[in-house]
Coordinates of C-alpha atoms and ligand atoms in Angstrom, one line a residue:
V401 CA 3.7 -14.4 -14.9
R402 CA 3.2 -10.7 -15.4
L403 CA 3.4 -8.4 -12.4
I404 CA 3.4 -4.8 -11.6
D405 CA 6.9 -3.9 -10.6
Q406 CA 6.2 -2.2 -7.2
R407 CA 9.9 -1.2 -6.8
A408 CA 9.4 1.4 -9.6
L409 CA 6.4 3.1 -8.1
P410 CA 5.4 5.8 -7.8
G411 CA 7.8 7.1 -10.5
E412 CA 6.9 4.5 -13.1
L413 CA 4.1 2.0 -13.7
R414 CA 6.0 -0.8 -15.3
F415 CA 5.7 -4.6 -15.4
V416 CA 8.0 -7.6 -14.8
E417 CA 7.6 -10.7 -16.9
C418 CA 8.7 -13.9 -15.1
R419 CA 9.3 -16.7 -17.6
T420 CA 10.9 -19.1 -15.0
V421 CA 10.3 -19.9 -11.4
D422 CA 13.7 -18.5 -10.6
E423 CA 12.8 -15.2 -12.1
L424 CA 9.6 -15.2 -10.0
C425 CA 11.4 -16.1 -6.8
E426 CA 13.7 -13.1 -7.5
A427 CA 10.7 -10.8 -8.1
I428 CA 9.3 -12.0 -4.7
T429 CA 12.5 -11.6 -2.7
S430 CA 13.3 -8.2 -4.2
M431 CA 9.7 -7.1 -3.5
A432 CA 8.8 -6.4 -7.1
V433 CA 5.6 -8.1 -5.9
R434 CA 4.8 -7.8 -2.2
G435 CA 1.9 -7.8 0.2
A436 CA 0.5 -11.0 1.7
P437 CA -2.4 -11.8 -0.7
A438 CA -0.5 -10.7 -3.8
L439 CA 2.2 -13.1 -2.7
G440 CA -0.4 -15.8 -2.4
A441 CA -1.5 -15.3 -6.0
A442 CA 2.1 -15.0 -7.2
G443 CA 2.9 -18.3 -5.5
A444 CA -0.1 -20.0 -7.1
F445 CA 0.7 -18.7 -10.6
G446 CA 4.3 -19.7 -9.9
V447 CA 3.3 -23.3 -9.5
A448 CA 1.3 -23.1 -12.7
L449 CA 4.4 -21.7 -14.4
A450 CA 6.5 -24.6 -12.9
A451 CA 4.0 -27.1 -14.2
R452 CA 4.3 -25.7 -17.7
T453 CA 8.1 -25.2 -17.8
I454 CA 9.6 -28.1 -15.7
A455 CA 9.4 -31.5 -17.2
D456 CA 9.8 -33.8 -14.2
D457 CA 7.4 -34.0 -11.2
D458 CA 10.3 -33.8 -8.6
G459 CA 11.4 -30.6 -10.3
V460 CA 7.9 -29.1 -10.0
Q461 CA 7.7 -30.0 -6.3
A462 CA 11.1 -28.5 -5.7
A463 CA 10.1 -25.3 -7.5
A464 CA 7.0 -25.1 -5.3
R465 CA 9.2 -25.4 -2.2
R466 CA 11.5 -22.6 -3.4
L467 CA 8.5 -20.3 -4.1
A468 CA 6.9 -21.0 -0.7
A469 CA 10.2 -20.2 1.0
A470 CA 11.0 -17.0 -0.9
R471 CA 9.5 -14.9 1.8
P472 CA 8.7 -16.5 5.2
T473 CA 6.3 -14.3 7.1
A474 CA 3.2 -13.9 4.9
V475 CA 1.4 -17.3 5.2
N476 CA -0.6 -16.5 2.1
L477 CA 2.5 -17.4 0.0
A478 CA 2.7 -21.0 1.1
W479 CA -1.1 -21.2 1.1
G480 CA -1.3 -20.1 -2.5
V481 CA 1.5 -22.5 -3.5
D482 CA -0.2 -25.4 -1.7
R483 CA -3.6 -24.7 -3.4
A484 CA -2.1 -24.7 -6.9
L485 CA 0.2 -27.7 -6.1
G486 CA -2.8 -29.7 -4.9
A487 CA -4.6 -28.9 -8.1
W488 CA -1.6 -29.9 -10.2
E489 CA -1.3 -33.2 -8.4
Q490 CA -4.9 -33.9 -9.1
G491 CA -5.3 -32.6 -12.6
G492 CA -2.0 -31.5 -14.2
P493 CA -0.8 -28.1 -15.4
D494 CA -4.1 -26.8 -16.7
N495 CA -5.7 -27.6 -13.4
A496 CA -2.9 -25.7 -11.6
L497 CA -3.5 -22.7 -13.7
A498 CA -7.3 -22.8 -13.2
E499 CA -6.7 -22.9 -9.4
A500 CA -4.3 -20.0 -9.6
E501 CA -7.0 -18.0 -11.4
R502 CA -9.4 -19.0 -8.6
V503 CA -7.0 -17.8 -5.9
A504 CA -6.8 -14.5 -7.7
S505 CA -10.5 -14.0 -8.3
D506 CA -11.4 -15.2 -4.8
D507 CA -9.0 -12.7 -3.3
V508 CA -10.7 -9.7 -5.0
A509 CA -14.1 -11.0 -4.0
A510 CA -13.0 -11.5 -0.4
N511 CA -11.6 -8.0 -0.2
R512 CA -14.8 -6.4 -1.5
V513 CA -16.8 -8.2 1.1
L514 CA -14.5 -7.5 4.0
G515 CA -14.2 -3.9 2.9
G516 CA -18.0 -3.6 3.3
F517 CA -17.9 -5.1 6.8
G518 CA -14.9 -2.9 7.8
A519 CA -16.5 0.3 6.5
E520 CA -18.9 0.1 9.4
L521 CA -16.0 0.7 11.7
V522 CA -15.0 4.0 10.0
P523 CA -16.9 7.0 11.3
D524 CA -18.2 9.8 9.1
G525 CA -15.3 12.0 8.2
G526 CA -13.1 9.6 10.0
R527 CA -9.3 10.1 10.2
V528 CA -7.8 6.7 9.5
L529 CA -4.2 6.0 10.2
T530 CA -2.7 3.1 8.1
H531 CA 0.7 1.6 7.8
C532 CA 2.6 0.0 5.0
N533 CA 0.5 -0.8 1.9
A534 CA -2.6 -3.0 2.2
G535 CA -4.2 -1.9 -1.0
S536 CA -4.8 -3.2 -4.5
L537 CA -1.0 -3.6 -5.0
A538 CA -0.6 -5.8 -2.0
T539 CA -3.6 -8.0 -3.0
V540 CA -5.0 -9.0 -6.3
G541 CA -7.4 -6.1 -6.3
Y542 CA -9.3 -3.7 -4.1
G543 CA -7.2 -4.2 -1.0
T544 CA -7.7 -5.1 2.7
A545 CA -7.1 -2.2 5.0
L546 CA -7.3 0.2 2.0
G547 CA -10.3 -1.9 0.8
V548 CA -12.1 -0.9 4.0
I549 CA -11.1 2.7 3.5
R550 CA -12.3 2.5 -0.2
A551 CA -15.6 1.0 0.9
A552 CA -16.1 3.8 3.4
H553 CA -15.3 6.3 0.7
E554 CA -17.7 4.7 -1.7
A555 CA -20.4 4.8 1.0
G556 CA -19.9 8.6 1.2
K557 CA -18.2 8.6 4.6
R558 CA -15.4 11.0 3.4
P559 CA -12.5 9.3 5.2
H560 CA -9.1 11.1 5.4
V561 CA -6.1 8.9 5.6
W562 CA -2.8 9.3 7.4
A563 CA -0.3 7.1 5.6
G564 CA 2.7 6.3 7.7
E565 CA 5.7 6.4 5.3
T566 CA 6.8 2.9 6.5
R567 CA 10.6 2.9 6.8
P568 CA 12.7 1.4 5.4
V569 CA 11.0 0.4 2.1
L570 CA 8.5 3.2 2.2
Q571 CA 5.4 1.3 1.1
G572 CA 3.3 3.9 2.7
A573 CA 4.8 7.0 1.1
R574 CA 5.3 5.3 -2.3
L575 CA 2.4 2.9 -2.7
T576 CA -0.4 3.7 -0.4
A577 CA -0.2 7.4 -1.3
W578 CA -0.1 6.5 -5.0
E579 CA -3.1 4.3 -4.8
L580 CA -5.2 6.7 -2.7
E581 CA -4.3 9.6 -4.8
R582 CA -5.5 7.7 -7.9
L583 CA -8.8 6.9 -6.1
G584 CA -9.4 10.5 -5.1
I585 CA -9.3 9.6 -1.4
P586 CA -7.6 12.4 0.7
V587 CA -4.3 11.2 2.0
T588 CA -1.5 12.8 4.0
V589 CA 1.9 11.1 4.4
I590 CA 3.5 11.2 7.8
A591 CA 6.9 10.2 9.1
D592 CA 6.2 7.0 11.1
V593 CA 7.4 8.7 14.3
M594 CA 4.6 11.3 14.1
A595 CA 1.8 8.8 14.9
G596 CA 2.0 9.2 18.6
S597 CA 1.7 13.0 18.4
L598 CA -1.3 12.7 16.1
M599 CA -3.1 10.4 18.5
A600 CA -2.2 12.6 21.5
T601 CA -3.8 15.6 19.8
G602 CA -7.0 13.6 19.0
D603 CA -6.4 13.5 15.2
V604 CA -6.8 9.8 14.7
D605 CA -10.2 8.1 14.9
V606 CA -9.1 4.5 14.0
V607 CA -5.9 2.7 13.1
M608 CA -6.6 0.3 10.1
V609 CA -3.8 -2.1 9.0
G610 CA -3.4 -5.4 7.1
A611 CA -1.7 -8.6 8.2
D612 CA 0.8 -11.1 7.0
R613 CA -0.1 -13.8 9.3
I614 CA -2.7 -14.1 12.1
A615 CA -2.0 -16.8 14.7
A616 CA -4.8 -18.9 16.1
N617 CA -5.0 -16.8 19.3
G618 CA -5.3 -13.5 17.3
D619 CA -1.7 -12.3 17.5
V620 CA -1.0 -10.4 14.2
A621 CA 2.3 -10.3 12.3
N622 CA 2.4 -7.2 10.0
K623 CA 5.0 -4.7 8.7
I624 CA 7.6 -3.6 11.2
G625 CA 6.1 -0.6 13.0
T626 CA 2.6 -2.0 13.4
Y627 CA 3.1 -3.1 17.0
P628 CA 4.1 0.4 18.3
L629 CA 1.0 1.8 16.6
A630 CA -1.1 -0.7 18.5
V631 CA 0.6 0.2 21.8
L632 CA 0.0 3.9 21.0
A633 CA -3.6 3.3 20.0
R634 CA -4.3 1.5 23.4
E635 CA -2.7 4.4 25.3
H636 CA -4.9 6.9 23.5
D637 CA -8.1 4.9 23.4
V638 CA -8.1 4.7 19.6
P639 CA -9.5 1.4 18.0
F640 CA -6.8 -0.7 16.4
V641 CA -8.4 -2.8 13.6
V642 CA -6.8 -5.5 11.4
A643 CA -8.3 -6.2 8.0
A644 CA -7.3 -9.5 6.3
P645 CA -8.9 -12.3 4.3
T646 CA -9.1 -15.8 5.9
S647 CA -6.1 -16.9 3.7
T648 CA -4.0 -14.9 6.2
I649 CA -5.1 -16.8 9.2
D650 CA -2.7 -19.6 10.3
L651 CA -4.5 -22.0 12.7
G652 CA -1.2 -24.0 12.8
A653 CA 0.5 -21.2 14.6
P654 CA -0.9 -21.2 18.2
T655 CA 0.5 -17.8 19.0
G656 CA 2.6 -15.1 17.3
A657 CA 5.7 -16.4 19.0
V658 CA 6.1 -19.1 16.4
I659 CA 5.6 -16.9 13.4
P660 CA 8.9 -16.6 11.4
V661 CA 10.0 -13.0 11.1
E662 CA 11.9 -12.2 8.0
E663 CA 15.2 -10.3 8.4
R664 CA 16.1 -8.3 5.3
P665 CA 19.4 -6.9 4.0
D666 CA 20.8 -4.0 6.1
D667 CA 21.3 -1.8 3.0
E668 CA 17.5 -1.2 3.0
V669 CA 18.1 0.7 6.3
V670 CA 21.4 2.4 5.8
S671 CA 20.6 3.6 2.3
I672 CA 17.7 5.6 0.8
A673 CA 17.2 5.3 -3.0
G674 CA 20.7 3.9 -3.4
E675 CA 22.2 6.8 -1.4
R676 CA 24.1 5.8 1.8
I677 CA 22.9 7.7 4.8
A678 CA 24.8 6.0 7.6
P679 CA 28.6 6.0 7.9
E680 CA 30.4 3.3 5.9
G681 CA 31.1 0.2 7.9
V682 CA 28.1 0.6 10.2
G683 CA 25.6 -2.2 10.1
A684 CA 21.8 -2.2 10.7
A685 CA 19.1 -4.5 12.0
N686 CA 16.3 -5.0 9.6
R687 CA 13.4 -7.1 10.9
A688 CA 10.7 -6.7 8.2
F689 CA 7.7 -7.5 10.5
D690 CA 6.6 -7.4 14.1
V691 CA 3.9 -9.2 16.1
T692 CA 1.1 -7.4 17.8
P693 CA -0.4 -9.3 20.6
A694 CA -4.1 -10.1 20.3
R695 CA -4.9 -8.1 23.5
L696 CA -4.2 -4.9 21.6
V697 CA -6.4 -5.7 18.6
T698 CA -9.9 -4.2 18.8
A699 CA -11.3 -6.2 15.8
I700 CA -10.2 -8.4 12.9
V701 CA -12.2 -7.8 9.7
T702 CA -12.5 -10.8 7.4
E703 CA -14.8 -11.7 4.5
H704 CA -16.8 -13.7 7.1
G705 CA -17.5 -10.7 9.3
V706 CA -15.9 -8.6 12.0
L707 CA -14.3 -10.7 14.6
R708 CA -14.0 -9.5 18.2
P709 CA -12.0 -10.9 21.1
P710 CA -11.5 -13.5 22.4
Y711 CA -10.4 -14.5 18.9
E712 CA -9.7 -18.3 19.1
D713 CA -13.2 -19.6 18.4
A714 CA -14.1 -16.7 16.0
L715 CA -10.9 -17.3 13.9
R716 CA -11.5 -21.0 13.8
A717 CA -15.1 -20.5 12.7
A718 CA -14.1 -18.1 10.0
V719 CA -11.5 -20.5 8.6
M720 CA -14.0 -23.4 8.7
R721 CA -16.6 -21.3 6.8
A722 CA -13.9 -20.4 4.2
Ligands
MRU888 O1 7.1 -6.5 3.2 P1 5.8 -6.3 2.6 O2 5.7 -5.0 1.9 O3 5.4 -7.5 1.7 O4 4.8 -6.2 3.8 C1 3.4 -6.1 3.6 C2 2.6 -5.8 4.8 O5 3.1 -5.8 5.9 C3 1.1 -5.7 4.6 O6 0.5 -4.9 5.5 C4 0.4 -7.1 4.6 O7 1.1 -7.9 3.7 C5 -1.0 -7.0 4.3 S1 -1.3 -6.6 2.5 C6 -2.9 -6.7 2.3

């Protein structure tokens, strides 16, 4: 399984080749590959890899379980693993690989469609605040929140993007800025803590973010720092929009309260680029995600249209159609 090594960006565009499931699990936990839909595809290809490299059926099942557990919050990972595992159970290794290819190509298609729906929510010349990276890198291609921005750009709407740097792993400053710059879409990086000031001065027209898991009631788990943006957006009357394919919807989670929130090593917080910034011996808390309650979400853009509150029935219908 060959992946862009997102840890090296924007400095270097390099690839990681995973020849075993353990190598792929390491690529997932260390965030060489990251972003919910990209994890879904990685999980599916991981099962295909397991089916090719592990001789006994129990070993393949165990490898699938290890992959699905490598990162707990993005539901796409377990979803992608399950799709390929089901195909393997029915038709063996070639079938698992064919299913992984379908997971990948379906994702690009879904993003293009949802991008078109979401572009309607971006005003002409709109100033769009986004968080983390929900672009090509985080998906298989095109992107979700960035897919919406891309579609608006392609439609001639001339969006300008505020990219929150996204402490501590800096997906916004490193990855979103890299992608948008390559696409020729104007982007300005901000410290996460500047978002409130920008909204207060009327410089944000819409907040557009991705999701790692959407509960059945519309609560949204996404990168840590998303929830405060939603609170600020409500205070300043700015629409707060979530863009995600239906593979991110988890009808098995009734509310966001049951979504597992990954805790990551504290050195991501106390160090920057390997350089320690906090005194030795001081620990850090590092929740990687937060949950935004559905009441703060203006709309959820999926490949089956723009969903509006109340979300229960709309989310269920979108999943059924998918
Ligand atoms: O920890 P990460 O970088 O995997 O978190 C990614 C996000 O929070 C994204 O916003 C989300 O996965 C949507 S990607 C289209």
